[in-house]
Amino acid sequence: MPVPCTLIPGDGIGPEITEATLAILDAAGADFQWDRQVAGAAGVARTGTPLPDETLESIRRTKLALKGPLETPVGEGYRSVNVALRQTFDLYANVRPAKDLVPGGRFDDVDIVLIRENTEGLYAGLEHYIRIGDDPHAAAESVALITRVGSERVIRYAFEYALRHNRRKVTLVHKANILKFSQGLFRSIGQKVAREYEGKLGFDERIIDACAMQLVIKPEQFDVIVTTNLFGDILSDLVSGLVGGLGLAPGANIGKDAAIFEAVHGTAPDIAGQGIANPGALVLAACLMLDHVGDRFRADRIRRALEAAIRGKRSLTRDLGGNATTAQFAQAVIEHL
Ligand code: NAI
């Protein structure tokens, strides 16, 4: 049975990398029934709104979406559609794998999955100014909200993810030495959940600053990492940097009732429309989606083909040091399937 899935090609290079990704999924025999929808600038152009009701309805129905990058105007205009999707569907876990694919990089055996709490912490949106005297903006206060329910669901997701993917251990990253209440709560829930997985998965803890240094010095010691929103935001780009940047970085946003898979990079307006973008990140996002729906076989097959195409070096896009087009790169992956 084909799996119903909402497809949002997105803006800028989005439609180009989406076509390449669909060609690879087709060639690998992945069986999705696509429901094409618009959002972002394409949504505004077609329906007058960046997040049309039809798109939301489609995701409610399929509970699954593959999404290209969406344009967010800086400073003015509509708020981020990505944030709106995260809030609408309560996508509480952001999953960012970082694995070495390009030979000759700084490290050879990085294989980290960073799982970030996506809805609370310092990004919960609880901010206000404080008036002092006649200065209405004399101070500003942001509240880092950590809840037991919010922490437990993302930590449990990290442990279950680690089990499902035959991982060794989960590292919980925190700053409980200073933020004894909020980070202390996250940490103690982690310790409690970890006890349930004793004998099946290893568990350790790191303080965020020490963890950042260790990630740069000896990244191969890390496996699955789970952390709160702000730390996760920063560390997830750090781990992408360890393996060559955002060109091959996929991301998943997981909720109870929906999951949205995307490339981490943006719309790349400087190269949009030229057919030279690297489709790798969206292809890897599609692999995460195949994992999610239980088709590990095809996900691994596509990942192996992508890796072989990159190691073969013949049809690399410009960002990877070659001069192939998006379509030529996709064709090389298909030949390696
Ligand atoms: P960007 O990721 O679009 O581009 C940064 C640089 O990386 C550019 O030089 C671009 O050419 C290059 N690049 C990005 N993806 C590439 C690919 N697949 N192949 C080859 N080169 C690639 O970031 P930027 O310029 O900061 O943002 C542009 C727009 O994208 C903005 O409107 C921003 O809001 C949006 N954006 C959307 C995201 C999403 O929907 N998930 C994430 C990040 C940014």
mmCIF file of N, CA, C and O and ligand atoms in Angstrom, residues 13 17 67-73 82 246-247 262-271 276-279 319, ligand 1:
data_model
loop_
_atom_site.group_PDB
_atom_site.id
_atom_site.type_symbol
_atom_site.label_atom_id
_atom_site.label_comp_id
_atom_site.label_asym_id
_atom_site.label_seq_id
_atom_site.Cartn_x
_atom_site.Cartn_y
_atom_site.Cartn_z
ATOM 1 N N ILE A 13 15.621 26.966 -4.296
ATOM 2 C CA ILE A 13 16.083 25.701 -4.881
ATOM 3 C C ILE A 13 15.149 24.531 -4.526
ATOM 4 O O ILE A 13 15.339 23.418 -5.016
ATOM 5 N N ILE A 17 15.521 20.560 -5.969
ATOM 6 C CA ILE A 17 16.024 19.428 -5.177
ATOM 7 C C ILE A 17 14.894 18.435 -4.891
ATOM 8 O O ILE A 17 15.142 17.241 -4.718
ATOM 9 N N LYS A 67 9.395 18.287 3.132
ATOM 10 C CA LYS A 67 9.284 19.732 2.909
ATOM 11 C C LYS A 67 10.600 20.313 2.412
ATOM 12 O O LYS A 67 11.648 20.082 3.006
ATOM 13 N N GLY A 68 10.535 21.078 1.335
ATOM 14 C CA GLY A 68 11.704 21.831 0.875
ATOM 15 C C GLY A 68 11.847 23.086 1.730
ATOM 16 O O GLY A 68 10.980 23.397 2.545
ATOM 17 N N PRO A 69 12.925 23.843 1.520
ATOM 18 C CA PRO A 69 13.117 25.067 2.319
ATOM 19 C C PRO A 69 12.074 26.127 1.972
ATOM 20 O O PRO A 69 11.619 26.212 0.833
ATOM 21 N N LEU A 70 11.719 26.921 2.961
ATOM 22 C CA LEU A 70 10.710 27.967 2.771
ATOM 23 C C LEU A 70 11.317 29.324 3.081
ATOM 24 O O LEU A 70 12.082 29.464 4.035
ATOM 25 N N GLU A 71 10.944 30.304 2.248
ATOM 26 C CA GLU A 71 11.488 31.641 2.442
ATOM 27 C C GLU A 71 10.803 32.324 3.633
ATOM 28 O O GLU A 71 9.584 32.309 3.732
ATOM 29 N N THR A 72 11.608 32.887 4.530
ATOM 30 C CA THR A 72 11.047 33.693 5.634
ATOM 31 C C THR A 72 11.600 35.100 5.511
ATOM 32 O O THR A 72 12.814 35.279 5.572
ATOM 33 N N PRO A 73 10.737 36.097 5.313
ATOM 34 C CA PRO A 73 11.258 37.461 5.206
ATOM 35 C C PRO A 73 11.922 37.876 6.521
ATOM 36 O O PRO A 73 11.428 37.524 7.600
ATOM 37 N N ASN A 82 8.066 27.600 9.371
ATOM 38 C CA ASN A 82 8.633 26.434 10.065
ATOM 39 C C ASN A 82 8.236 26.444 11.537
ATOM 40 O O ASN A 82 7.876 25.411 12.098
ATOM 41 N N LEU A 246 26.050 22.340 5.873
ATOM 42 C CA LEU A 246 24.618 22.071 5.791
ATOM 43 C C LEU A 246 24.198 21.376 4.496
ATOM 44 O O LEU A 246 23.080 20.912 4.382
ATOM 45 N N GLY A 247 25.083 21.293 3.503
ATOM 46 C CA GLY A 247 24.720 20.737 2.184
ATOM 47 C C GLY A 247 24.220 19.307 2.256
ATOM 48 O O GLY A 247 23.456 18.861 1.406
ATOM 49 N N GLU A 262 12.839 17.437 6.471
ATOM 50 C CA GLU A 262 13.306 18.559 5.643
ATOM 51 C C GLU A 262 14.830 18.587 5.553
ATOM 52 O O GLU A 262 15.528 17.946 6.347
ATOM 53 N N ALA A 263 15.311 19.352 4.565
ATOM 54 C CA ALA A 263 16.731 19.683 4.522
ATOM 55 C C ALA A 263 16.936 20.799 5.524
ATOM 56 O O ALA A 263 16.047 21.622 5.726
ATOM 57 N N VAL A 264 18.119 20.846 6.134
ATOM 58 C CA VAL A 264 18.358 21.878 7.146
ATOM 59 C C VAL A 264 18.652 23.238 6.495
ATOM 60 O O VAL A 264 18.330 24.283 7.041
ATOM 61 N N HIS A 265 19.219 23.214 5.293
ATOM 62 C CA HIS A 265 19.603 24.475 4.644
ATOM 63 C C HIS A 265 18.378 25.264 4.182
ATOM 64 O O HIS A 265 17.249 24.764 4.223
ATOM 65 N N GLY A 266 18.621 26.490 3.726
ATOM 66 C CA GLY A 266 17.540 27.364 3.279
ATOM 67 C C GLY A 266 17.310 27.296 1.782
ATOM 68 O O GLY A 266 17.679 26.314 1.123
ATOM 69 N N THR A 267 16.723 28.372 1.246
ATOM 70 C CA THR A 267 16.271 28.378 -0.148
ATOM 71 C C THR A 267 17.391 28.707 -1.137
ATOM 72 O O THR A 267 17.165 28.704 -2.337
ATOM 73 N N ALA A 268 18.578 29.012 -0.617
ATOM 74 C CA ALA A 268 19.756 29.325 -1.448
ATOM 75 C C ALA A 268 19.411 30.249 -2.618
ATOM 76 O O ALA A 268 19.603 29.887 -3.788
ATOM 77 N N PRO A 269 18.920 31.463 -2.341
ATOM 78 C CA PRO A 269 18.486 32.352 -3.424
ATOM 79 C C PRO A 269 19.599 32.668 -4.418
ATOM 80 O O PRO A 269 19.331 32.930 -5.600
ATOM 81 N N ASP A 270 20.871 32.598 -3.959
ATOM 82 C CA ASP A 270 21.985 32.935 -4.864
ATOM 83 C C ASP A 270 22.153 31.932 -6.006
ATOM 84 O O ASP A 270 22.727 32.263 -7.041
ATOM 85 N N ILE A 271 21.663 30.691 -5.847
ATOM 86 C CA ILE A 271 21.826 29.708 -6.935
ATOM 87 C C ILE A 271 20.487 29.152 -7.420
ATOM 88 O O ILE A 271 20.459 28.257 -8.271
ATOM 89 N N ILE A 276 21.796 23.758 -10.117
ATOM 90 C CA ILE A 276 23.120 23.313 -9.641
ATOM 91 C C ILE A 276 23.138 23.019 -8.132
ATOM 92 O O ILE A 276 24.184 22.750 -7.557
ATOM 93 N N ALA A 277 21.967 23.069 -7.494
ATOM 94 C CA ALA A 277 21.923 22.831 -6.035
ATOM 95 C C ALA A 277 22.170 21.358 -5.721
ATOM 96 O O ALA A 277 21.861 20.480 -6.529
ATOM 97 N N ASN A 278 22.709 21.128 -4.538
ATOM 98 C CA ASN A 278 22.952 19.766 -4.068
ATOM 99 C C ASN A 278 21.654 19.222 -3.447
ATOM 100 O O ASN A 278 21.174 19.781 -2.461
ATOM 101 N N PRO A 279 21.099 18.138 -3.997
ATOM 102 C CA PRO A 279 19.848 17.619 -3.436
ATOM 103 C C PRO A 279 20.070 16.695 -2.235
ATOM 104 O O PRO A 279 19.122 16.184 -1.647
ATOM 105 N N ASP A 319 29.039 22.684 -4.581
ATOM 106 C CA ASP A 319 29.330 22.835 -3.144
ATOM 107 C C ASP A 319 30.180 21.678 -2.623
ATOM 108 O O ASP A 319 30.816 21.793 -1.584
HETATM 109 P P1 NAI B 1 20.791 29.110 2.793
HETATM 110 O O1 NAI B 1 20.970 27.797 3.467
HETATM 111 O O2 NAI B 1 19.643 29.207 1.845
HETATM 112 O O3 NAI B 1 22.132 29.471 1.982
HETATM 113 C C1 NAI B 1 23.416 29.615 2.576
HETATM 114 C C2 NAI B 1 24.498 29.272 1.533
HETATM 115 O O4 NAI B 1 24.519 27.859 1.325
HETATM 116 C C3 NAI B 1 24.270 29.905 0.162
HETATM 117 O O5 NAI B 1 25.497 30.269 -0.400
HETATM 118 C C4 NAI B 1 23.646 28.781 -0.650
HETATM 119 O O6 NAI B 1 23.904 28.853 -2.032
HETATM 120 C C5 NAI B 1 24.308 27.549 -0.044
HETATM 121 N N1 NAI B 1 23.407 26.359 -0.122
HETATM 122 C C6 NAI B 1 22.347 26.102 0.681
HETATM 123 N N2 NAI B 1 21.766 24.957 0.317
HETATM 124 C C7 NAI B 1 22.493 24.484 -0.721
HETATM 125 C C8 NAI B 1 22.381 23.320 -1.533
HETATM 126 N N3 NAI B 1 21.407 22.406 -1.343
HETATM 127 N N4 NAI B 1 23.291 23.143 -2.522
HETATM 128 C C9 NAI B 1 24.263 24.030 -2.728
HETATM 129 N N5 NAI B 1 24.427 25.152 -1.996
HETATM 130 C C10 NAI B 1 23.547 25.372 -1.005
HETATM 131 O O7 NAI B 1 20.671 30.217 3.945
HETATM 132 P P2 NAI B 1 20.248 31.756 3.862
HETATM 133 O O8 NAI B 1 20.841 32.379 2.627
HETATM 134 O O9 NAI B 1 20.585 32.293 5.178
HETATM 135 O O10 NAI B 1 18.653 31.766 3.754
HETATM 136 C C11 NAI B 1 17.942 31.949 2.539
HETATM 137 C C12 NAI B 1 16.446 31.796 2.801
HETATM 138 O O11 NAI B 1 16.154 30.467 3.266
HETATM 139 C C13 NAI B 1 15.868 32.751 3.848
HETATM 140 O O12 NAI B 1 14.604 33.216 3.384
HETATM 141 C C14 NAI B 1 15.691 31.888 5.071
HETATM 142 O O13 NAI B 1 14.656 32.340 5.904
HETATM 143 C C15 NAI B 1 15.331 30.554 4.444
HETATM 144 N N6 NAI B 1 15.644 29.382 5.288
HETATM 145 C C16 NAI B 1 14.711 28.391 5.358
HETATM 146 C C17 NAI B 1 14.930 27.242 6.069
HETATM 147 C C18 NAI B 1 13.885 26.160 6.072
HETATM 148 O O14 NAI B 1 12.848 26.308 5.459
HETATM 149 N N7 NAI B 1 14.109 25.049 6.746
HETATM 150 C C19 NAI B 1 16.180 27.036 6.829
HETATM 151 C C20 NAI B 1 17.133 28.125 6.665
HETATM 152 C C21 NAI B 1 16.857 29.250 5.939
#
